[in-house]
PDB file of C-alpha atoms in Angstrom:
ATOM      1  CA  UNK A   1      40.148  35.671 -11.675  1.00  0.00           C
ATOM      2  CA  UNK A   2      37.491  36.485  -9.338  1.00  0.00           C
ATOM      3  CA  UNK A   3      34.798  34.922 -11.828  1.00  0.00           C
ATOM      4  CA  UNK A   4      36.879  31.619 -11.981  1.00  0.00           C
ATOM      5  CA  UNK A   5      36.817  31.819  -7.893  1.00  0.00           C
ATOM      6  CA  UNK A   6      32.932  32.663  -7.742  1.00  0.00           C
ATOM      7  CA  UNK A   7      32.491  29.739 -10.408  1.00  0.00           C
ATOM      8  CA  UNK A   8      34.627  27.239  -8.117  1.00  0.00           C
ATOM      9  CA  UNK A   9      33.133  28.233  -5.084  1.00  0.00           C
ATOM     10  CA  UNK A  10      29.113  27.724  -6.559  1.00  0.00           C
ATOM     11  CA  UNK A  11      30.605  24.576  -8.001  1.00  0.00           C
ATOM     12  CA  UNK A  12      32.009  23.495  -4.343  1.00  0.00           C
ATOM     13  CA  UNK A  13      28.604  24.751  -2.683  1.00  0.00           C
ATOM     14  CA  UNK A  14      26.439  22.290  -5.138  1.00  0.00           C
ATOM     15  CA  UNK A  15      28.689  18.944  -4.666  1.00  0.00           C
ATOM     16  CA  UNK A  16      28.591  19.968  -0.547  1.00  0.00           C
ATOM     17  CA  UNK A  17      24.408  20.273  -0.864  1.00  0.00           C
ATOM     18  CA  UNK A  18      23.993  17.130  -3.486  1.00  0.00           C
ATOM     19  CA  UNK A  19      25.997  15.167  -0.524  1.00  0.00           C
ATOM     20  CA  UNK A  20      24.106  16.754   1.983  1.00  0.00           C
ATOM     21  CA  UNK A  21      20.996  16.304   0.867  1.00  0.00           C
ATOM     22  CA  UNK A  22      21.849  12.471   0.540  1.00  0.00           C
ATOM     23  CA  UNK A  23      22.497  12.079   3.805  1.00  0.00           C
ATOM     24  CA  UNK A  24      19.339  14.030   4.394  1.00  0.00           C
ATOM     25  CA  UNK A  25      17.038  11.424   2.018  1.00  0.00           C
ATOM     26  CA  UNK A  26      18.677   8.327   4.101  1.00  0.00           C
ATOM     27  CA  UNK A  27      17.670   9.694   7.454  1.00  0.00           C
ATOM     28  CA  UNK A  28      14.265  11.096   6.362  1.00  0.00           C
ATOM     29  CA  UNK A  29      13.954   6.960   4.860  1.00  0.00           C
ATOM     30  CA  UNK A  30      14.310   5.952   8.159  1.00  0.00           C
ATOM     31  CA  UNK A  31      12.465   8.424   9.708  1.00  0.00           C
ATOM     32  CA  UNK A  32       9.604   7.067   7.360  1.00  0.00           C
ATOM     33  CA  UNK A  33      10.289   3.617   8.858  1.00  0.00           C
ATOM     34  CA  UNK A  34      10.524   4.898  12.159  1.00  0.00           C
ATOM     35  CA  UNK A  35       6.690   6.995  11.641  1.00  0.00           C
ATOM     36  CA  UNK A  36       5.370   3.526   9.735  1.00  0.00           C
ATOM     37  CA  UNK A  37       6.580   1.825  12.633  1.00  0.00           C
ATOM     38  CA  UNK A  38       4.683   3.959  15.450  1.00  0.00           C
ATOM     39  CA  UNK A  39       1.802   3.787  13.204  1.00  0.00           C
ATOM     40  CA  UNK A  40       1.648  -0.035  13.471  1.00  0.00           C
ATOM     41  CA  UNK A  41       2.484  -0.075  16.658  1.00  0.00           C
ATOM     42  CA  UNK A  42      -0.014   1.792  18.083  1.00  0.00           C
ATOM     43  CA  UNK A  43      -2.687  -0.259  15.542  1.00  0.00           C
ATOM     44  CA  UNK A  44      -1.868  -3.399  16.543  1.00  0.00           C
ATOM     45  CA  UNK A  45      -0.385  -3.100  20.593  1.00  0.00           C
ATOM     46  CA  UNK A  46      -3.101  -3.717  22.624  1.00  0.00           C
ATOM     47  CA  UNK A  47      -5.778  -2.733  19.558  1.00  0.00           C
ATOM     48  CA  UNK A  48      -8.408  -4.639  20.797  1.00  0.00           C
ATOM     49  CA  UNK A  49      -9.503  -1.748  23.062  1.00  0.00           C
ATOM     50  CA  UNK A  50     -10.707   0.315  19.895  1.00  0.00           C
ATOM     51  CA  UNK A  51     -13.595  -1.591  19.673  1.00  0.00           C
ATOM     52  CA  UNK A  52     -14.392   0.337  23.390  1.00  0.00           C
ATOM     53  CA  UNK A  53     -13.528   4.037  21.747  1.00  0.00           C
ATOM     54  CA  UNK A  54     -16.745   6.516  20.724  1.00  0.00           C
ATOM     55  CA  UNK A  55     -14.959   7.743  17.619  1.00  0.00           C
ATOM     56  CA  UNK A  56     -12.264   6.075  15.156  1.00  0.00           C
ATOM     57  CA  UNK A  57     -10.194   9.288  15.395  1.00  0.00           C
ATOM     58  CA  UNK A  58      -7.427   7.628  17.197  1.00  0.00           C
ATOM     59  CA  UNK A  59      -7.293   4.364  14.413  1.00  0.00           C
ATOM     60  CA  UNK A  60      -7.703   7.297  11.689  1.00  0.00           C
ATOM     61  CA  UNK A  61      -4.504   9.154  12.876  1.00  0.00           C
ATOM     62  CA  UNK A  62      -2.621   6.051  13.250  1.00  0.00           C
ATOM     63  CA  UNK A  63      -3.858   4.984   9.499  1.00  0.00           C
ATOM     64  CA  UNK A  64      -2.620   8.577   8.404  1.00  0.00           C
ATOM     65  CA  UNK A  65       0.940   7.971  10.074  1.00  0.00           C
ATOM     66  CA  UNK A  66       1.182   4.486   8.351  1.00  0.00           C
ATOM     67  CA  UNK A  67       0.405   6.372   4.328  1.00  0.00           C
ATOM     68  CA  UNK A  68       2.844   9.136   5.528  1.00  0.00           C
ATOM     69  CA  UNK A  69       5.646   6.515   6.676  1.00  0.00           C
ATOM     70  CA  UNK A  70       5.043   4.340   3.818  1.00  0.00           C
ATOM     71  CA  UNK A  71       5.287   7.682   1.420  1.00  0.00           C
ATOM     72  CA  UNK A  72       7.953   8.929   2.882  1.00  0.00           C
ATOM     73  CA  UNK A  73      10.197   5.933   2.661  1.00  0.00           C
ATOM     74  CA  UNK A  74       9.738   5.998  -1.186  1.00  0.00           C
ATOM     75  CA  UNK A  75       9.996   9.489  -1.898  1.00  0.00           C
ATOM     76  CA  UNK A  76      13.225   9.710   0.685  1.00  0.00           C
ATOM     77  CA  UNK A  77      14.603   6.592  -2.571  1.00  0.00           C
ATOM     78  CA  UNK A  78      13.471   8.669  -5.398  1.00  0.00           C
ATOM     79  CA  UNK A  79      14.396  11.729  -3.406  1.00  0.00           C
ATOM     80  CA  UNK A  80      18.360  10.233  -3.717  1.00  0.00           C
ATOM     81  CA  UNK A  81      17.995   9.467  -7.349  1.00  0.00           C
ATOM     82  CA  UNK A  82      16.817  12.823  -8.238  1.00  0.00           C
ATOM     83  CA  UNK A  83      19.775  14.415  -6.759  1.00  0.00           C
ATOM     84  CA  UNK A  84      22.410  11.886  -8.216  1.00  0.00           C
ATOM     85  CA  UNK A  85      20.937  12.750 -11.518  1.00  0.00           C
ATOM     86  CA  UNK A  86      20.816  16.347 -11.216  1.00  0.00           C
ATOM     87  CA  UNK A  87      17.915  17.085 -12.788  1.00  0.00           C
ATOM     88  CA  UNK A  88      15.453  20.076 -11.407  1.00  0.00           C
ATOM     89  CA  UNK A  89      12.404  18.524 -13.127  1.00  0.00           C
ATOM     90  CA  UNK A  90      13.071  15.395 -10.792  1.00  0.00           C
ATOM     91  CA  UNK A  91      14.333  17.671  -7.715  1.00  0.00           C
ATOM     92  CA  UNK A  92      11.043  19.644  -8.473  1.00  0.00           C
ATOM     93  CA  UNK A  93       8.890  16.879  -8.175  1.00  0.00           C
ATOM     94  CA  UNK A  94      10.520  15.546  -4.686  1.00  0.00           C
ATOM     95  CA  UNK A  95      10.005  19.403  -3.791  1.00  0.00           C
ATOM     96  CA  UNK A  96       6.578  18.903  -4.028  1.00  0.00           C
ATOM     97  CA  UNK A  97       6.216  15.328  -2.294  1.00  0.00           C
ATOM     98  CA  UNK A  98       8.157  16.740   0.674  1.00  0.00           C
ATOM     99  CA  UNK A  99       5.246  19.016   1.378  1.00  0.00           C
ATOM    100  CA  UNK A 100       2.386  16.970   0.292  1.00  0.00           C
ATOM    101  CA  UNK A 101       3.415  14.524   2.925  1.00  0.00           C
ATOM    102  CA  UNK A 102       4.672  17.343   5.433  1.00  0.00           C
ATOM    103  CA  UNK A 103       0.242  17.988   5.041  1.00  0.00           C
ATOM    104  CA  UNK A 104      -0.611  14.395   5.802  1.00  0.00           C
ATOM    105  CA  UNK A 105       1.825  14.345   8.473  1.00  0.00           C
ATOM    106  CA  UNK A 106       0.259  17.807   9.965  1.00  0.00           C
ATOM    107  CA  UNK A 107      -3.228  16.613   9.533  1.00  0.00           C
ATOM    108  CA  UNK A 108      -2.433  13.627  11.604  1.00  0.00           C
ATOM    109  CA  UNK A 109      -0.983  15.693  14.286  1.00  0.00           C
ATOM    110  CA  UNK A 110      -3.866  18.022  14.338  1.00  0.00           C
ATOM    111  CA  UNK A 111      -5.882  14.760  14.946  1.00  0.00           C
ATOM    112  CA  UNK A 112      -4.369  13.378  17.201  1.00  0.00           C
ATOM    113  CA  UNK A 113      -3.927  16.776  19.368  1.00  0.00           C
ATOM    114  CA  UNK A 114      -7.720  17.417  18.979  1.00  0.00           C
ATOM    115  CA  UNK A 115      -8.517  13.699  20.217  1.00  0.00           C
ATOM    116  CA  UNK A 116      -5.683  14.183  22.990  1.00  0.00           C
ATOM    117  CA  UNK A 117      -7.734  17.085  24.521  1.00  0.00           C
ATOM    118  CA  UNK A 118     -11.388  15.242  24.147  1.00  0.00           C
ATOM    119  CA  UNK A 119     -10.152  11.397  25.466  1.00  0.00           C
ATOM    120  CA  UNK A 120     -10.781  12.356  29.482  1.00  0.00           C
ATOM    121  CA  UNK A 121     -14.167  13.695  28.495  1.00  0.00           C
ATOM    122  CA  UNK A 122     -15.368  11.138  25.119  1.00  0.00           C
ATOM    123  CA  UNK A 123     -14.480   7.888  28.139  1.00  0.00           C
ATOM    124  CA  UNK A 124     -16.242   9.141  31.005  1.00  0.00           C
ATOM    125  CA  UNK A 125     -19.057   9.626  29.000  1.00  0.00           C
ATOM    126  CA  UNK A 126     -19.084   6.210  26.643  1.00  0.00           C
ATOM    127  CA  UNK A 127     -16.970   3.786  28.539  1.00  0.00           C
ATOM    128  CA  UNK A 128     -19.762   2.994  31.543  1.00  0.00           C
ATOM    129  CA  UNK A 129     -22.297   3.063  28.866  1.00  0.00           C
ATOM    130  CA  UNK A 130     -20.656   0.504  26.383  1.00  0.00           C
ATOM    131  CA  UNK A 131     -19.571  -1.958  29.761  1.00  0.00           C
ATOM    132  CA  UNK A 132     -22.768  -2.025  31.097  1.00  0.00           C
ATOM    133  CA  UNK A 133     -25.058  -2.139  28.261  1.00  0.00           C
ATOM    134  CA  UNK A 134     -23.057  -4.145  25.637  1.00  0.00           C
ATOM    135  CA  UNK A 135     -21.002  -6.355  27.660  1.00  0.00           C
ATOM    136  CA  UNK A 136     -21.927 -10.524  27.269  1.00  0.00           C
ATOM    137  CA  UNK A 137     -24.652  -9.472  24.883  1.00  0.00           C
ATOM    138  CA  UNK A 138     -25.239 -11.165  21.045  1.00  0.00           C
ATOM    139  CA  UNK A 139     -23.142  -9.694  18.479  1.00  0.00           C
ATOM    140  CA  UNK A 140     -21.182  -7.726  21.028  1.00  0.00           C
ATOM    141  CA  UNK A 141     -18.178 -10.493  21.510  1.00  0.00           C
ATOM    142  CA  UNK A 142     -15.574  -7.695  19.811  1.00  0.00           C
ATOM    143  CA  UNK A 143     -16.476  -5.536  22.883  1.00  0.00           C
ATOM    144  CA  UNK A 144     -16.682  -8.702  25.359  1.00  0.00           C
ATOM    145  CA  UNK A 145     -13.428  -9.203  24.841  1.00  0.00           C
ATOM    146  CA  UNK A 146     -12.231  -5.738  24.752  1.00  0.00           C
ATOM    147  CA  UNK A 147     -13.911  -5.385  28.464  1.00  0.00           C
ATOM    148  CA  UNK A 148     -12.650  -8.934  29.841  1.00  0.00           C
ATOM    149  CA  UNK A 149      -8.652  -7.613  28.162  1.00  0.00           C
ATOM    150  CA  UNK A 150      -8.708  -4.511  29.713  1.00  0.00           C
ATOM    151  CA  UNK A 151      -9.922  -5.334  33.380  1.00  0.00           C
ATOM    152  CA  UNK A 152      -7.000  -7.878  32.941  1.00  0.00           C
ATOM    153  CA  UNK A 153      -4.365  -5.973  31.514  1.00  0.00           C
ATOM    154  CA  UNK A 154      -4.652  -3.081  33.796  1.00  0.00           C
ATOM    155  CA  UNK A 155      -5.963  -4.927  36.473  1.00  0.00           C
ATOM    156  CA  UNK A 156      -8.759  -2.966  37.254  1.00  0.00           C
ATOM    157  CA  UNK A 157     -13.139  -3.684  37.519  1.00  0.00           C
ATOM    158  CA  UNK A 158     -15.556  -1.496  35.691  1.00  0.00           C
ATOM    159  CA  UNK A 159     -15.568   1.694  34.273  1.00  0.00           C
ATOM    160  CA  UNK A 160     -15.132   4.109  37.210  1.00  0.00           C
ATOM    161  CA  UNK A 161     -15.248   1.197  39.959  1.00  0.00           C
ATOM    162  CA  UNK A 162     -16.807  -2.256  40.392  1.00  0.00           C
ATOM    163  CA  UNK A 163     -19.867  -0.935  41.436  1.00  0.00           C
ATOM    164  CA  UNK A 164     -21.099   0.235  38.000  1.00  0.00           C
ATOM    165  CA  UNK A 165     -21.609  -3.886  36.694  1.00  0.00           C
ATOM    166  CA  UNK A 166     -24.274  -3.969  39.477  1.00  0.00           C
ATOM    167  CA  UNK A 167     -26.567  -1.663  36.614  1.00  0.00           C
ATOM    168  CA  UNK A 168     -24.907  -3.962  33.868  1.00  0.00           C
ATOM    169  CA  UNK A 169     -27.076  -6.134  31.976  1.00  0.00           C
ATOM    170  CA  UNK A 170     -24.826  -9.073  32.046  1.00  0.00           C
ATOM    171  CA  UNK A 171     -25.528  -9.088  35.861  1.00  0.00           C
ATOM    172  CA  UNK A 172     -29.001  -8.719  35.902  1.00  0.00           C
ATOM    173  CA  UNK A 173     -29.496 -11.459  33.365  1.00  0.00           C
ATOM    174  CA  UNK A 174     -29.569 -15.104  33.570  1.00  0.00           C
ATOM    175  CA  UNK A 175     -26.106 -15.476  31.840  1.00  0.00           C
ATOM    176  CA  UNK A 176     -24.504 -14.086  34.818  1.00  0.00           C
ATOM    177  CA  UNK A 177     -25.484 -17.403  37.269  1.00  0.00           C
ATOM    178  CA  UNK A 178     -25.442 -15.119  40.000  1.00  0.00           C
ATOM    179  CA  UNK A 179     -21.610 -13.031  39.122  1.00  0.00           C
ATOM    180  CA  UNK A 180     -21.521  -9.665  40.761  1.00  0.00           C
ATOM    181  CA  UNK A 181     -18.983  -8.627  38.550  1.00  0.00           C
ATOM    182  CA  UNK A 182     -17.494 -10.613  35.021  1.00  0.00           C
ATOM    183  CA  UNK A 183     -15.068 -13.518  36.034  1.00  0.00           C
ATOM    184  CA  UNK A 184     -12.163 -10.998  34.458  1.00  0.00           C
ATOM    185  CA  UNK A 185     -11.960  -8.769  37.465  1.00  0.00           C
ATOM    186  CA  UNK A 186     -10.741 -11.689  39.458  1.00  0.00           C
ATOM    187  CA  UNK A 187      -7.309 -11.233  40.567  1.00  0.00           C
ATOM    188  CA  UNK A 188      -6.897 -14.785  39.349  1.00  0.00           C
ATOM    189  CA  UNK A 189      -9.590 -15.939  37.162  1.00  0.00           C
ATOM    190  CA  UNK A 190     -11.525 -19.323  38.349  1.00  0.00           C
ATOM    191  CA  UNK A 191     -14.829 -20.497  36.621  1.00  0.00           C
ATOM    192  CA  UNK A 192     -17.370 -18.293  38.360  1.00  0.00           C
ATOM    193  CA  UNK A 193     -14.961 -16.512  40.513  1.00  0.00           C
ATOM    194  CA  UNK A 194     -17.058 -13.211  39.847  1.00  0.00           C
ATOM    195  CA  UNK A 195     -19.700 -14.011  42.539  1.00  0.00           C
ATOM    196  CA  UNK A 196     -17.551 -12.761  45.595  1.00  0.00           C
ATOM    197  CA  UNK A 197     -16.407  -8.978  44.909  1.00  0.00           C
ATOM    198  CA  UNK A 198     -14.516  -8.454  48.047  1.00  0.00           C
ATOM    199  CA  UNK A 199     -11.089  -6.147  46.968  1.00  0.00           C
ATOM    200  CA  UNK A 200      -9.505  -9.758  48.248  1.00  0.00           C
ATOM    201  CA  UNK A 201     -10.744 -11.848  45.099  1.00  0.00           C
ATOM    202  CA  UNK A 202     -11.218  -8.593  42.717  1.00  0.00           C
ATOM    203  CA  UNK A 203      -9.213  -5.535  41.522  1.00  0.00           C
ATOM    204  CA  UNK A 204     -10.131  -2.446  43.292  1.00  0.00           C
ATOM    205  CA  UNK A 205      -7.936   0.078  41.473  1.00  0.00           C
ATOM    206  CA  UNK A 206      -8.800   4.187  42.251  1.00  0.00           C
ATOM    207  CA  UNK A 207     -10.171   5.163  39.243  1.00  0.00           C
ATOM    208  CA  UNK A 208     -11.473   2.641  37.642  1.00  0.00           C
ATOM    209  CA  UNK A 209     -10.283   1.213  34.288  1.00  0.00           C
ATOM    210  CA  UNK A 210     -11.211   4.975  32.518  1.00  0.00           C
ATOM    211  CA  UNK A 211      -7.767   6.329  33.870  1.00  0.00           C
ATOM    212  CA  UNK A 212      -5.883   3.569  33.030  1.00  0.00           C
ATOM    213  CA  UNK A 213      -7.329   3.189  29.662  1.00  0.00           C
ATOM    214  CA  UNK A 214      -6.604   7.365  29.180  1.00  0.00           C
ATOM    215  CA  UNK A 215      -3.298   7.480  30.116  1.00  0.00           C
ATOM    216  CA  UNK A 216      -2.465   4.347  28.049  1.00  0.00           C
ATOM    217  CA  UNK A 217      -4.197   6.430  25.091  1.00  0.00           C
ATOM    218  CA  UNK A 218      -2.662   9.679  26.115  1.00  0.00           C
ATOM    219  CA  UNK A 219       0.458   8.070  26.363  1.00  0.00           C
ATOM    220  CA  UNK A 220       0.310   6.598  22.602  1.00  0.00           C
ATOM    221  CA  UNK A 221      -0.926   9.915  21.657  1.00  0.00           C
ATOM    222  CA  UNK A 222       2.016  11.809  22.530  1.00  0.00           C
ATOM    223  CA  UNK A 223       4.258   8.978  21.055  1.00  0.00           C
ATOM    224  CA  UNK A 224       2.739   9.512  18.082  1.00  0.00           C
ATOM    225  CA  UNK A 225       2.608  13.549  18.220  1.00  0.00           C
ATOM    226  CA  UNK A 226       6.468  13.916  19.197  1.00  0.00           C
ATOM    227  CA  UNK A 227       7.377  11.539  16.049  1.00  0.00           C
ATOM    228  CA  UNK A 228       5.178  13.363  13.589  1.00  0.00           C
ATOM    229  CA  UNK A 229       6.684  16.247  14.929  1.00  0.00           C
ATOM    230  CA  UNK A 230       9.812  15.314  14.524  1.00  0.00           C
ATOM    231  CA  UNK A 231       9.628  13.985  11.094  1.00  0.00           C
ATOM    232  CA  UNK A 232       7.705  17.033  10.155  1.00  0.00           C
ATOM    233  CA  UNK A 233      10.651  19.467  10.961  1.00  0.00           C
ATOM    234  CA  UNK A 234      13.391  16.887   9.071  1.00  0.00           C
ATOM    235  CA  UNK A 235      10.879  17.286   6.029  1.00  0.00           C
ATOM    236  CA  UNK A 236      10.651  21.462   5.963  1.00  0.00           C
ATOM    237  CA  UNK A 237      14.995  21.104   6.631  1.00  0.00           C
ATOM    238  CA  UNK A 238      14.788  18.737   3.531  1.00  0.00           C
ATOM    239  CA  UNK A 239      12.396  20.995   1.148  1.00  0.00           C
ATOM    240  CA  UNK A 240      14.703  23.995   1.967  1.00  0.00           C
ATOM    241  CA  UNK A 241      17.972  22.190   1.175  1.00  0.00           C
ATOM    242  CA  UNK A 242      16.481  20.809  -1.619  1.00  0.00           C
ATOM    243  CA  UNK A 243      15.169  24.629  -2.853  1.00  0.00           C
ATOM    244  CA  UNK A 244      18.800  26.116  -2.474  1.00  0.00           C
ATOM    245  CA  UNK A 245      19.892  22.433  -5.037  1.00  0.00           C
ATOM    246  CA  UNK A 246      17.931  23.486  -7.169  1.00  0.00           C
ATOM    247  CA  UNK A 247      18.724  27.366  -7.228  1.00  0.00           C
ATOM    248  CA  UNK A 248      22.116  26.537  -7.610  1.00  0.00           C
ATOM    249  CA  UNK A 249      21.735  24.179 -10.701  1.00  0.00           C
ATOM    250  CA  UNK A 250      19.553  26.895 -12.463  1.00  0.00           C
ATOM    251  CA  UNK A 251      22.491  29.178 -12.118  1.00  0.00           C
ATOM    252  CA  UNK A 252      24.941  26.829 -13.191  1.00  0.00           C
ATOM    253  CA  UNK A 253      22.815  26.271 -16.473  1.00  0.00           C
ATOM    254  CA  UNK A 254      22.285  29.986 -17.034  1.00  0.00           C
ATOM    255  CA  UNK A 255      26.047  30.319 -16.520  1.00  0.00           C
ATOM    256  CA  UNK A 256      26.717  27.225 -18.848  1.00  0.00           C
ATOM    257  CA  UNK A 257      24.496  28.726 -21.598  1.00  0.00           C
ATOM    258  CA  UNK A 258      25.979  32.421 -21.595  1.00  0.00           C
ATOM    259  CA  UNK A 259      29.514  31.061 -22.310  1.00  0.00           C
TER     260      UNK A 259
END
């Protein structure tokens, strides 16, 4: 009696996971949408201004988070068939996805935690440089229009303030026809409204455009870090739900095959 009992209750704990775990594949697909999607977003939202970044860490995290959504969303399908089916060969497979992309989902973290605590220090050091030296020049336009989007968007002038364009070499050159800063700092943009840089015509913002640009970044970067994160945790939940399916299907068999 208390064998038939143990045998109906490991029976009633294996239909409870298989439905669990499920429910657990259809919100870890759209938590692969949902880590695609923050990918993307922070690609393509204002991704002109990568062009202005020292390093490519920041694309190469977002890039990571796009092959982890995309994975995720068709292992969290096959993840569903395996369980229907029952089989552990299938179940051990899924197993093994679930950590291969909890790694790529870690690695992107790690990235983008490591660039988090280096922005501050990476633009203060390469943002004047790559205005002043690179801005208006030949074979530069990607960065032209980087500068001229930024100074608009956050309606700010130069790297630190408007001051640094006077050492620019857009200024000093011919090109300029006598600007003191590019026609983008204008608070409304007339054909050579550059030449007069009182804070009446031309954004004087405290800071400069490096702490706008940083907290936009930093901002992105924590997006980006709490969503990983979050997905991360769903995936270890899923490999341990799916460990205890599968222990519980090995006993069944090794039950089945001793009667």
């Amino acid at each position: 009696m208390s064998t038939m009992y143990k045998d109906d209750q490991d029976d009633c704990m294996t239909v409870c996971l298989k439905y669990l775990l499920i429910v657990f594949n259809f919100l870890f697909w759209v938590g692969g949408v949902a880590v695609m999607a923050v990918g993307v977003w922070t690609l393509v939202d204002k991704s002109v201004y990568l062009s202005l970044l020292a390093s490519s860490t920041f694309a190469v995290s977002a890039y990571i988070l796009i092959l982890a959504g995309a994975l995720v969303m068709v292992t969290g399908f096959l993840g569903c068939c395996a369980v229907i089916r029952e089989q552990r060969s299938c179940l051990s497979a899924y197993f093994c996805c679930l950590l291969l992309i909890f790694l790529i989902e870690l690695v992107a973290g790690l990235l983008a935690y490591v660039y988090y605590q280096r922005l501050s220090g990476e633009l203060k050091q390469h943002l004047r440089q790559t205005m002043t030296e690179n801005y208006a020049q030949p074979g530069k336009e990607a960065i032209t229009q980087a500068v001229d989007r930024l100074q608009q968007d956050f309606k700010c002038c130069g790297s630190n303030n408007s001051f640094d364009w006077r050492d620019s070499v857009y200024v000093s050159s011919v090109e300029s026809e006598g600007r003191a800063v590019p026609d983008s700092c204008c608070k409304t943009i007339t054909p050579h409204c550059g030449r007069r840089d009182h804070p009446s015509n031309i954004y004087k913002t405290e800071g400069g455009c490096i702490s706008k640009l940083e907290k936009f970044l930093a901002d992105h970067l924590l997006i980006v870090g709490a969503v990983g994160t979050g997905v991360a945790c769903l995936q270890l939940a899923g490999a341990l739900l799916t460990a205890c399916f599968m222990y519980l299907l090995y006993k069944e068999e090794e039950d089945f095959s001793t009667v």
